[in-house]
Tab-separated table of C-alpha atoms (C1' of nucleotides) in Angstrom:
chain	number	residue	atom	x	y	z
N	1	UNK	CA	166.531	68.909	208.838
N	2	UNK	CA	164.182	70.221	210.705
N	3	UNK	CA	165.129	73.470	212.081
N	4	UNK	CA	165.021	74.351	215.093
N	5	UNK	CA	162.998	77.458	215.134
N	6	UNK	CA	159.267	78.740	216.825
N	7	UNK	CA	156.443	79.828	214.893
N	8	UNK	CA	155.728	83.626	214.096
N	9	UNK	CA	152.992	83.028	216.202
N	10	UNK	CA	154.325	81.430	219.817
N	11	UNK	CA	156.016	85.175	220.117
N	12	UNK	CA	154.343	86.136	222.910
N	13	UNK	CA	155.401	89.755	224.164
N	14	UNK	CA	155.540	88.277	228.511
N	15	UNK	CA	159.049	86.149	226.304
N	16	UNK	CA	160.483	89.644	225.995
N	17	UNK	CA	164.159	88.934	226.216
N	18	UNK	CA	164.508	85.625	225.219
N	19	UNK	CA	166.642	84.331	222.128
N	20	UNK	CA	164.631	82.635	219.064
N	21	UNK	CA	164.819	81.457	215.921
N	22	UNK	CA	162.343	81.743	213.007
N	23	UNK	CA	161.987	80.457	209.545
N	24	UNK	CA	159.359	82.005	206.618
N	25	UNK	CA	159.043	84.015	203.901
N	26	UNK	CA	158.792	88.339	203.581
N	27	UNK	CA	156.246	89.481	203.934
N	28	UNK	CA	156.211	92.882	203.824
N	29	UNK	CA	159.675	95.633	204.246
N	30	UNK	CA	160.149	98.950	205.245
N	31	UNK	CA	163.104	100.672	205.063
N	32	UNK	CA	163.093	103.470	207.437
N	33	UNK	CA	166.487	105.925	208.285
N	34	UNK	CA	168.736	103.857	209.411
N	35	UNK	CA	166.520	100.189	209.978
N	36	UNK	CA	164.741	97.645	208.150
N	37	UNK	CA	161.271	96.784	209.218
N	38	UNK	CA	160.695	92.933	207.804
N	39	UNK	CA	157.607	91.745	208.559
N	40	UNK	CA	158.089	87.239	208.050
N	41	UNK	CA	155.676	85.726	207.455
N	42	UNK	CA	155.502	81.670	207.751
N	43	UNK	CA	152.112	79.242	208.326
N	44	UNK	CA	150.907	80.586	211.621
N	45	UNK	CA	150.684	84.319	210.923
N	46	UNK	CA	153.449	87.161	210.968
N	47	UNK	CA	155.456	88.894	212.905
N	48	UNK	CA	157.979	91.804	212.445
N	49	UNK	CA	161.413	91.325	212.612
N	50	UNK	CA	163.691	94.977	213.071
N	51	UNK	CA	166.988	94.787	211.749
N	52	UNK	CA	169.428	98.006	212.990
N	53	UNK	CA	172.708	98.927	211.544
N	54	UNK	CA	174.531	97.722	214.451
N	55	UNK	CA	174.429	94.401	213.229
N	56	UNK	CA	176.251	95.742	209.923
N	57	UNK	CA	175.662	91.904	208.105
N	58	UNK	CA	172.406	91.220	208.758
N	59	UNK	CA	171.267	94.589	207.880
N	60	UNK	CA	172.563	94.935	204.903
N	61	UNK	CA	171.078	91.778	203.954
N	62	UNK	CA	167.770	92.381	205.062
N	63	UNK	CA	168.225	95.911	202.792
N	64	UNK	CA	168.529	93.621	199.704
N	65	UNK	CA	166.432	90.927	200.275
N	66	UNK	CA	162.893	90.542	198.274
N	67	UNK	CA	159.366	89.886	198.980
N	68	UNK	CA	158.347	86.649	199.742
N	69	UNK	CA	162.293	85.493	199.976
N	70	UNK	CA	162.514	82.440	202.262
N	71	UNK	CA	164.805	83.545	205.567
N	72	UNK	CA	165.559	82.703	208.641
N	73	UNK	CA	165.689	84.785	211.127
N	74	UNK	CA	167.590	84.746	214.736
N	75	UNK	CA	167.243	87.498	217.117
N	76	UNK	CA	165.861	88.566	220.287
N	77	UNK	CA	162.164	89.144	221.435
N	78	UNK	CA	161.452	92.615	222.005
N	79	UNK	CA	157.556	93.502	223.647
N	80	UNK	CA	157.728	97.159	221.797
N	81	UNK	CA	153.928	98.743	221.538
N	82	UNK	CA	154.949	100.494	218.598
N	83	UNK	CA	155.045	96.546	216.792
N	84	UNK	CA	152.183	95.490	214.772
N	85	UNK	CA	150.994	92.548	218.084
N	86	UNK	CA	152.157	94.494	220.354
N	87	UNK	CA	155.945	92.634	219.459
N	88	UNK	CA	158.765	91.675	217.574
N	89	UNK	CA	162.534	90.611	217.018
N	90	UNK	CA	165.279	93.088	217.500
N	91	UNK	CA	167.264	90.584	214.512
N	92	UNK	CA	170.905	90.235	214.535
N	93	UNK	CA	171.310	87.635	212.237
N	94	UNK	CA	169.143	86.669	208.521
N	95	UNK	CA	170.371	83.673	206.585
N	96	UNK	CA	168.795	84.399	202.842
N	97	UNK	CA	167.219	80.321	202.107
N	98	UNK	CA	166.051	82.281	198.773
N	99	UNK	CA	166.227	85.484	197.640
N	100	UNK	CA	163.502	86.683	194.885
N	101	UNK	CA	163.607	90.012	192.705
N	102	UNK	CA	160.524	90.713	192.402
N	103	UNK	CA	157.216	88.456	193.200
N	104	UNK	CA	154.880	88.420	190.188
N	105	UNK	CA	151.482	89.078	192.494
N	106	UNK	CA	151.379	92.512	194.478
N	107	UNK	CA	148.981	94.286	195.573
N	108	UNK	CA	146.539	95.673	192.492
N	109	UNK	CA	145.863	91.306	191.306
N	110	UNK	CA	142.669	90.985	189.428
N	111	UNK	CA	140.265	87.573	190.373
N	112	UNK	CA	142.017	85.938	187.120
N	113	UNK	CA	145.196	86.783	187.778
N	114	UNK	CA	145.647	85.415	190.566
N	115	UNK	CA	144.025	82.134	188.993
N	116	UNK	CA	146.652	82.859	187.091
N	117	UNK	CA	150.156	82.229	189.273
N	118	UNK	CA	147.584	79.945	191.916
N	119	UNK	CA	150.904	78.341	192.757
N	120	UNK	CA	152.182	81.315	193.577
N	121	UNK	CA	148.871	83.008	195.704
N	122	UNK	CA	149.142	80.281	197.537
N	123	UNK	CA	151.896	82.075	199.698
N	124	UNK	CA	148.785	83.961	201.199
N	125	UNK	CA	147.934	84.274	204.319
N	126	UNK	CA	143.493	83.973	202.898
N	127	UNK	CA	144.558	81.713	200.904
N	128	UNK	CA	145.905	79.659	203.724
N	129	UNK	CA	142.996	80.635	205.959
N	130	UNK	CA	140.829	78.908	203.597
N	131	UNK	CA	143.112	75.898	202.984
N	132	UNK	CA	142.429	75.423	206.843
N	133	UNK	CA	138.908	76.157	207.113
N	134	UNK	CA	138.578	73.395	204.451
N	135	UNK	CA	140.818	71.166	206.530
N	136	UNK	CA	139.131	71.321	209.992
N	137	UNK	CA	135.745	70.430	208.152
N	138	UNK	CA	136.965	67.572	207.286
N	139	UNK	CA	138.879	66.888	210.380
N	140	UNK	CA	135.434	67.548	211.845
N	141	UNK	CA	133.869	65.285	209.526
N	142	UNK	CA	135.739	62.431	210.526
N	143	UNK	CA	136.023	63.261	214.038
N	144	UNK	CA	131.790	63.059	213.593
N	145	UNK	CA	131.297	59.560	211.388
N	146	UNK	CA	133.723	57.796	213.561
N	147	UNK	CA	131.873	58.376	216.783
N	148	UNK	CA	128.271	57.581	214.147
N	149	UNK	CA	129.785	54.372	213.858
N	150	UNK	CA	130.642	55.048	209.708
N	151	UNK	CA	132.968	53.048	207.986
N	152	UNK	CA	135.177	55.115	205.519
N	153	UNK	CA	135.960	53.477	202.066
N	154	UNK	CA	138.110	53.791	199.825
N	155	UNK	CA	136.307	53.439	195.539
N	156	UNK	CA	137.275	53.524	192.360
N	157	UNK	CA	137.869	56.843	190.356
N	158	UNK	CA	138.241	54.959	186.448
N	159	UNK	CA	134.406	53.937	185.879
N	160	UNK	CA	132.538	52.817	183.412
N	161	UNK	CA	128.979	54.377	182.837
N	162	UNK	CA	126.909	57.001	184.205
N	163	UNK	CA	125.604	57.676	187.545
N	164	UNK	CA	123.172	59.959	186.179
N	165	UNK	CA	121.988	59.833	182.135
N	166	UNK	CA	122.095	63.988	181.693
N	167	UNK	CA	125.902	64.286	183.179
N	168	UNK	CA	128.293	64.492	181.396
N	169	UNK	CA	131.442	62.327	182.246
N	170	UNK	CA	135.322	62.671	181.077
N	171	UNK	CA	136.140	59.391	178.501
N	172	UNK	CA	140.035	58.132	178.394
N	173	UNK	CA	141.703	56.124	176.847
N	174	UNK	CA	141.509	52.645	179.193
N	175	UNK	CA	144.073	50.410	177.571
N	176	UNK	CA	142.064	49.325	174.729
N	177	UNK	CA	138.252	50.019	176.473
N	178	UNK	CA	137.653	53.385	177.140
N	179	UNK	CA	136.283	54.147	180.178
N	180	UNK	CA	135.477	57.498	182.411
N	181	UNK	CA	136.297	59.605	185.655
N	182	UNK	CA	133.618	59.012	188.304
N	183	UNK	CA	131.264	61.471	189.241
N	184	UNK	CA	129.609	60.090	192.038
N	185	UNK	CA	130.950	56.940	194.602
N	186	UNK	CA	127.495	56.410	195.378
N	187	UNK	CA	126.735	53.566	192.998
N	188	UNK	CA	130.200	51.863	194.551
N	189	UNK	CA	129.042	52.786	197.931
N	190	UNK	CA	125.544	51.550	197.971
N	191	UNK	CA	127.427	47.649	196.670
N	192	UNK	CA	129.933	48.878	200.223
N	193	UNK	CA	126.425	48.637	202.814
N	194	UNK	CA	125.975	44.592	201.813
N	195	UNK	CA	129.183	44.473	204.204
N	196	UNK	CA	129.639	47.410	206.216
N	197	UNK	CA	126.328	49.135	206.658
N	198	UNK	CA	127.611	52.613	206.934
N	199	UNK	CA	130.041	53.356	204.366
N	200	UNK	CA	131.573	56.623	203.229
N	201	UNK	CA	134.252	58.534	201.000
N	202	UNK	CA	135.812	61.334	199.916
N	203	UNK	CA	136.654	61.876	196.309
N	204	UNK	CA	137.538	63.927	193.922
N	205	UNK	CA	134.633	63.809	191.406
N	206	UNK	CA	134.641	64.974	187.514
N	207	UNK	CA	132.064	66.617	185.712
N	208	UNK	CA	132.571	67.383	182.153
N	209	UNK	CA	130.268	70.109	181.836
N	210	UNK	CA	130.533	73.362	180.358
N	211	UNK	CA	129.620	74.618	183.295
N	212	UNK	CA	130.355	78.335	183.927
N	213	UNK	CA	128.853	79.781	187.614
N	214	UNK	CA	130.094	79.792	190.789
N	215	UNK	CA	128.513	77.317	192.366
N	216	UNK	CA	130.504	74.758	189.811
N	217	UNK	CA	133.761	73.405	189.114
N	218	UNK	CA	134.736	69.770	186.658
N	219	UNK	CA	136.950	68.614	189.740
N	220	UNK	CA	134.900	68.654	193.317
N	221	UNK	CA	135.931	66.701	196.717
N	222	UNK	CA	132.988	64.812	197.265
N	223	UNK	CA	131.651	63.455	200.718
N	224	UNK	CA	129.556	61.277	199.943
N	225	UNK	CA	127.511	58.769	202.532
N	226	UNK	CA	125.277	55.780	202.148
N	227	UNK	CA	123.474	53.731	204.876
N	228	UNK	CA	121.745	50.484	205.067
N	229	UNK	CA	117.700	50.109	206.570
N	230	UNK	CA	117.614	53.995	206.609
N	231	UNK	CA	114.850	56.003	204.835
N	232	UNK	CA	114.863	59.610	203.697
N	233	UNK	CA	113.837	60.385	207.462
N	234	UNK	CA	117.221	59.125	208.974
N	235	UNK	CA	119.519	59.729	205.672
N	236	UNK	CA	118.407	63.026	206.451
N	237	UNK	CA	119.042	63.649	210.538
N	238	UNK	CA	122.516	62.033	209.525
N	239	UNK	CA	123.184	64.819	207.105
N	240	UNK	CA	122.356	67.543	209.143
N	241	UNK	CA	123.957	66.396	212.636
N	242	UNK	CA	127.328	65.804	210.471
N	243	UNK	CA	126.235	69.235	208.499
N	244	UNK	CA	125.596	71.060	211.967
N	245	UNK	CA	128.733	69.465	213.820
N	246	UNK	CA	131.294	70.060	210.599
N	247	UNK	CA	130.036	73.652	211.036
N	248	UNK	CA	129.897	73.841	214.828
N	249	UNK	CA	133.879	72.331	215.319
N	250	UNK	CA	134.730	74.883	212.651
N	251	UNK	CA	133.666	77.892	214.042
N	252	UNK	CA	135.337	76.739	217.281
N	253	UNK	CA	138.775	75.751	215.942
N	254	UNK	CA	138.638	78.171	213.336
N	255	UNK	CA	136.983	81.723	214.134
N	256	UNK	CA	140.205	83.595	213.235
N	257	UNK	CA	140.072	82.107	209.940
N	258	UNK	CA	136.425	82.226	208.658
N	259	UNK	CA	136.716	85.931	209.896
N	260	UNK	CA	138.583	87.302	207.445
N	261	UNK	CA	136.216	86.601	204.794
N	262	UNK	CA	132.974	86.461	206.887
N	263	UNK	CA	131.687	88.928	209.283
N	264	UNK	CA	128.029	88.057	210.001
N	265	UNK	CA	128.018	84.677	211.891
N	266	UNK	CA	124.429	84.360	212.598
N	267	UNK	CA	123.379	82.299	209.802
N	268	UNK	CA	126.732	79.531	210.979
N	269	UNK	CA	125.653	79.577	214.488
N	270	UNK	CA	121.752	79.187	213.421
N	271	UNK	CA	123.292	75.668	212.325
N	272	UNK	CA	121.656	73.209	214.699
N	273	UNK	CA	119.356	70.259	214.537
N	274	UNK	CA	116.747	69.696	213.093
N	275	UNK	CA	116.819	71.841	209.941
N	276	UNK	CA	113.338	73.108	208.065
N	277	UNK	CA	112.262	70.775	206.337
N	278	UNK	CA	110.456	72.398	203.006
N	279	UNK	CA	108.239	70.287	200.786
N	280	UNK	CA	108.705	70.820	197.112
N	281	UNK	CA	104.624	71.728	197.443
N	282	UNK	CA	105.412	74.364	200.009
N	283	UNK	CA	108.259	75.528	197.431
N	284	UNK	CA	106.421	76.361	194.454
N	285	UNK	CA	103.750	77.616	196.675
N	286	UNK	CA	105.966	80.268	198.511
N	287	UNK	CA	107.739	81.739	195.198
N	288	UNK	CA	104.436	81.849	193.662
N	289	UNK	CA	103.117	84.134	196.150
N	290	UNK	CA	106.314	85.999	195.255
N	291	UNK	CA	105.904	86.360	192.243
N	292	UNK	CA	107.360	83.976	190.064
N	293	UNK	CA	106.235	82.082	187.569
N	294	UNK	CA	106.824	78.275	188.415
N	295	UNK	CA	104.556	75.308	187.889
N	296	UNK	CA	104.271	72.284	190.327
N	297	UNK	CA	106.369	69.386	188.338
N	298	UNK	CA	109.472	72.281	187.079
N	299	UNK	CA	112.897	72.051	188.758
N	300	UNK	CA	113.818	74.973	190.315
N	301	UNK	CA	116.334	77.121	188.730
N	302	UNK	CA	118.909	79.120	190.084
N	303	UNK	CA	117.141	81.785	190.525
N	304	UNK	CA	114.265	80.257	191.855
N	305	UNK	CA	116.844	78.096	194.933
N	306	UNK	CA	118.761	81.739	195.082
N	307	UNK	CA	115.286	83.326	195.859
N	308	UNK	CA	114.169	81.028	198.313
N	309	UNK	CA	117.326	80.634	200.198
N	310	UNK	CA	116.597	84.180	201.020
N	311	UNK	CA	113.827	83.180	203.110
N	312	UNK	CA	116.004	81.080	205.991
N	313	UNK	CA	118.461	82.242	208.058
N	314	UNK	CA	120.137	78.609	208.050
N	315	UNK	CA	120.167	75.858	205.972
N	316	UNK	CA	117.426	74.054	204.877
N	317	UNK	CA	115.691	71.092	203.088
N	318	UNK	CA	113.278	70.601	200.056
N	319	UNK	CA	111.649	67.102	199.928
N	320	UNK	CA	109.329	65.757	197.685
N	321	UNK	CA	111.121	66.808	194.078
N	322	UNK	CA	108.986	64.982	191.082
N	323	UNK	CA	110.423	62.125	190.305
N	324	UNK	CA	111.066	62.663	187.096
N	325	UNK	CA	113.646	65.410	187.407
N	326	UNK	CA	115.517	63.565	189.726
N	327	UNK	CA	117.992	60.492	189.175
N	328	UNK	CA	116.861	57.231	187.471
N	329	UNK	CA	118.104	55.703	191.581
N	330	UNK	CA	116.075	57.313	193.519
N	331	UNK	CA	113.105	55.749	195.242
N	332	UNK	CA	109.859	56.086	193.725
N	333	UNK	CA	107.427	57.855	196.819
N	334	UNK	CA	104.884	55.219	197.388
N	335	UNK	CA	102.133	57.626	198.757
N	336	UNK	CA	102.215	59.301	196.142
N	337	UNK	CA	104.785	57.878	192.909
N	338	UNK	CA	104.486	61.725	191.390
N	339	UNK	CA	107.448	62.446	193.670
N	340	UNK	CA	110.729	60.818	194.244
N	341	UNK	CA	112.243	60.213	198.280
N	342	UNK	CA	114.988	62.657	197.667
N	343	UNK	CA	115.827	66.088	199.285
N	344	UNK	CA	118.312	68.243	198.817
N	345	UNK	CA	120.136	70.951	201.160
N	346	UNK	CA	120.595	74.365	200.667
N	347	UNK	CA	122.682	76.617	202.454
N	348	UNK	CA	120.769	80.411	202.792
N	349	UNK	CA	122.119	83.254	201.679
N	350	UNK	CA	121.910	83.025	197.580
N	351	UNK	CA	124.348	79.814	198.311
N	352	UNK	CA	121.987	77.082	197.850
N	353	UNK	CA	122.612	73.260	197.248
N	354	UNK	CA	125.168	72.122	199.051
N	355	UNK	CA	123.917	67.977	199.453
N	356	UNK	CA	121.684	65.981	196.567
N	357	UNK	CA	120.267	62.892	198.568
N	358	UNK	CA	117.269	60.253	198.845
N	359	UNK	CA	116.230	57.248	199.575
N	360	UNK	CA	117.406	54.872	197.188
N	361	UNK	CA	115.051	52.429	194.813
N	362	UNK	CA	115.304	49.007	196.354
N	363	UNK	CA	112.831	46.922	194.111
N	364	UNK	CA	114.884	45.192	191.145
N	365	UNK	CA	111.898	45.792	189.138
N	366	UNK	CA	111.057	49.218	189.406
N	367	UNK	CA	114.099	49.800	189.323
N	368	UNK	CA	114.528	48.135	185.999
N	369	UNK	CA	111.756	50.272	184.771
N	370	UNK	CA	113.394	53.820	186.012
N	371	UNK	CA	116.294	52.700	183.836
N	372	UNK	CA	114.456	52.160	180.728
N	373	UNK	CA	111.838	55.549	181.190
N	374	UNK	CA	115.417	57.303	181.326
N	375	UNK	CA	116.497	55.944	177.597
N	376	UNK	CA	119.250	53.696	179.730
N	377	UNK	CA	120.136	50.499	178.990
N	378	UNK	CA	119.779	48.140	182.274
N	379	UNK	CA	122.924	45.801	180.389
N	380	UNK	CA	124.896	48.514	181.574
N	381	UNK	CA	123.329	48.392	185.545
N	382	UNK	CA	123.852	44.734	185.548
N	383	UNK	CA	125.870	44.767	188.934
N	384	UNK	CA	123.951	47.499	189.933
N	385	UNK	CA	120.732	45.554	189.755
N	386	UNK	CA	122.227	42.512	191.209
N	387	UNK	CA	122.325	44.259	194.316
N	388	UNK	CA	118.395	44.492	194.272
N	389	UNK	CA	118.017	40.553	193.582
N	390	UNK	CA	120.841	39.353	196.245
N	391	UNK	CA	119.767	40.514	199.674
N	392	UNK	CA	117.831	43.839	198.753
N	393	UNK	CA	117.693	46.430	201.516
N	394	UNK	CA	115.945	49.578	201.814
N	395	UNK	CA	119.035	52.410	202.013
N	396	UNK	CA	119.994	56.120	201.492
N	397	UNK	CA	122.369	57.911	200.828
N	398	UNK	CA	123.433	61.854	199.886
N	399	UNK	CA	126.705	63.907	198.470
N	400	UNK	CA	127.549	67.209	200.032
N	401	UNK	CA	129.920	69.156	197.854
N	402	UNK	CA	132.661	70.254	200.287
N	403	UNK	CA	133.781	73.065	198.457
N	404	UNK	CA	129.954	74.693	198.453
N	405	UNK	CA	129.923	74.514	201.653
N	406	UNK	CA	133.809	75.972	202.338
N	407	UNK	CA	132.315	78.478	200.165
N	408	UNK	CA	129.088	79.027	202.079
N	409	UNK	CA	130.600	79.031	205.757
N	410	UNK	CA	133.166	81.658	204.506
N	411	UNK	CA	131.229	83.582	202.255
N	412	UNK	CA	133.541	83.428	198.986
N	413	UNK	CA	132.199	84.395	195.663
N	414	UNK	CA	133.088	81.477	193.779
N	415	UNK	CA	133.992	78.117	195.136
N	416	UNK	CA	137.317	77.885	193.185
N	417	UNK	CA	138.681	79.947	195.851
N	418	UNK	CA	137.313	77.076	198.148
N	419	UNK	CA	140.508	74.381	196.362
N	420	UNK	CA	144.381	74.416	196.180
N	421	UNK	CA	144.403	74.489	191.743
N	422	UNK	CA	140.680	75.079	191.306
N	423	UNK	CA	139.843	73.459	187.988
N	424	UNK	CA	136.712	74.505	185.192
N	425	UNK	CA	136.226	74.694	181.471
N	426	UNK	CA	138.512	76.649	181.090
N	427	UNK	CA	141.228	75.786	183.147
N	428	UNK	CA	143.540	73.009	184.038
N	429	UNK	CA	146.624	74.683	184.747
N	430	UNK	CA	148.420	75.243	187.258
Y	1	G	C1'	125.015	74.867	174.109
Y	2	C	C1'	122.355	80.124	174.927
Y	3	C	C1'	122.868	85.134	176.133
Y	4	G	C1'	125.674	89.160	177.759
Y	5	C	C1'	131.133	91.598	178.618
Y	6	C	C1'	136.169	92.326	177.992
Y	7	G	C1'	141.769	92.088	175.560
Y	8	U	C1'	146.605	98.700	176.430
Y	9	A	C1'	153.982	98.097	180.466
Y	10	G	C1'	155.184	91.996	185.211
Y	11	C	C1'	150.391	93.355	187.825
Y	12	U	C1'	145.178	97.094	187.900
Y	13	U	C1'	143.941	100.984	184.422
Y	14	A	C1'	143.431	105.818	181.493
Y	15	G	C1'	143.472	107.012	176.251
Y	16	U	C1'	138.708	112.978	173.936
Y	17	C	C1'	137.313	114.392	167.746
Y	18	G	C1'	141.018	108.923	163.837
Y	19	G	C1'	147.048	112.798	164.412
Y	20	U	C1'	154.565	110.705	167.608
Y	21	A	C1'	150.886	105.514	173.945
Y	22	G	C1'	149.767	108.151	179.712
Y	23	A	C1'	149.639	107.072	185.187
Y	24	G	C1'	149.693	103.936	189.952
Y	25	C	C1'	151.741	99.448	191.804
Y	26	G	C1'	156.311	96.287	191.806
Y	27	C	C1'	161.169	96.397	190.316
Y	28	C	C1'	166.622	99.456	190.055
Y	29	G	C1'	168.965	104.118	192.417
Y	30	G	C1'	168.624	107.622	196.213
Y	31	A	C1'	166.609	110.729	200.993
Y	32	C	C1'	164.981	109.623	206.048
Y	33	U	C1'	166.058	107.744	214.016
Y	34	G	C1'	159.833	103.604	214.665
Y	35	U	C1'	157.599	101.797	209.857
Y	36	U	C1'	151.888	99.190	209.785
Y	37	A	C1'	150.315	97.168	201.945
Y	38	A	C1'	155.526	103.763	204.861
Y	39	U	C1'	156.567	108.351	202.504
Y	40	C	C1'	158.935	111.881	198.909
Y	41	C	C1'	162.597	112.646	194.547
Y	42	G	C1'	165.122	110.182	189.821
Y	43	G	C1'	165.390	106.127	186.834
Y	44	C	C1'	164.406	100.732	183.713
Y	45	G	C1'	159.434	98.954	181.409
Y	46	G	C1'	154.891	98.863	175.110
Y	47	U	C1'	153.917	93.004	169.523
Y	48	C	C1'	147.542	98.733	172.821
Y	49	C	C1'	145.366	89.771	171.586
Y	50	C	C1'	146.013	87.959	166.535
Y	51	C	C1'	145.351	88.881	161.022
Y	52	C	C1'	142.914	91.061	156.803
Y	53	G	C1'	140.453	95.854	155.382
Y	54	U	C1'	139.359	101.870	155.129
Y	55	U	C1'	142.399	105.953	155.301
Y	56	C	C1'	147.668	110.649	154.095
Y	57	G	C1'	147.885	108.449	159.243
Y	58	A	C1'	144.432	103.262	163.287
Y	59	G	C1'	144.690	101.896	170.719
Y	60	C	C1'	140.308	104.282	168.966
Y	61	C	C1'	136.681	102.680	162.815
Y	62	G	C1'	134.794	97.944	159.588
Y	63	G	C1'	135.564	93.156	159.161
Y	64	G	C1'	137.087	87.518	160.685
Y	65	G	C1'	139.698	84.973	164.313
Y	66	C	C1'	141.471	83.362	168.863
Y	67	G	C1'	141.803	84.196	174.454
Y	68	G	C1'	139.213	85.560	179.081
Y	69	C	C1'	135.136	86.918	182.525
Y	70	G	C1'	130.092	87.095	184.394
Y	71	G	C1'	125.447	85.034	184.460
Y	72	C	C1'	121.904	80.287	182.127
Y	73	G	C1'	121.325	75.433	181.534
Y	74	C	C1'	123.429	70.716	184.423
Y	75	C	C1'	124.296	68.997	188.839
Y	76	A	C1'	127.366	68.917	194.949
RNA sequence: GCCGCCGUAGCUUAGUCGGUAGAGCGCCGGACUGUUAAUCCGGCGGUCCCCCGUUCGAGCCGGGGCGGCGGCGCCA
């Protein structure tokens, strides 16, 4: 039953006198004297409708209708400087599709309460703006990936083992066996490059870690790429071009939505290739010169990372981490065996890690050795090790946390606002 | 797993020294000739998170529990 309606944002002052039909929800209602003002909201925006007593039936309904009721409004377009946006609907017909007695979300809602009623919070134009930006970012990613020759693949979510020893997996029953929810598609993407060379996927990733930070969710959307015949420096170029395009394109298409949350666009505009490349060694030096007590070989914690990101006005890479703090599948630097050919992309303004990437170990023996060093059993990685026995090639890849990129772009205070129904250790409902 | 904080009306909260629990928003009723999260008047609304204890008397003091939040670690 598509209604032959116009969207709120389509109504312009030059349409003065035109008869229109709109469908949406009651966003605001004000009764003054013998008039009722209803601000109507739909997915495109808002417009004011005015009900006067001379259209008695509509006026009576308008007086009674509650906030966030679903309604269909008919009337005539009027340009009026007193109306928000300079245009309004002189309404003469109101159909209340479903009347709402009271909407639980009012102006004094805490973050916690908004998450409790997330299903209703999705009415909010602010939430809508974030969801639109997220959608546009993926639209941009697809545009870039298509023109650069990457194939989208669809990896499994039900898996048998860990990608990284440390991360905790959600366990589930798989008939009479155990299985897990995937925390990364990487291993499967690595397999796919032997047929398609350049592949990517967008999948949910799951981490059963009780992380209580503004950067973590137990379920998040993971954009992963894997490319054959690419070394670390090749994949960094892919990363910066892809991220730059996602940001620039979204800035072009969704400026209004971003502006609701972010006032300063400098760091977004600065997101043009090449991104600065900072070695781990330089990062340690910088931190030490700022009085941070950190030694070569230690991993950077959240505090260190934050201090470092405040030095930059655009995203930047940190590369050349010590091997022992990185995952087993990352290739050892042939010029310095203490280091891994790994790089993270950090967002500025304190946001930190958005991408983790690396060149992969493509040598069978070295990979077996690394698996043993991590205290894992090579038997569990048999098919993965096979990839190094049957036409192994140098290859690299990375994973991007979509919510993290959105959170930075919109300057959100938590990644949970960048997802439809956030899952955290304490929250799996609604 | 570790450190810190908080649970009072649908929501946001005040509550002094331990002495009959208050406000704003929302909702309901009324007033108002154009409002911009309108305004004004009136009304409805309470398992003070739970249990035990101290006390003549506990929202407040003590003990235990439950739930949540902020951060660390881990990562994207």
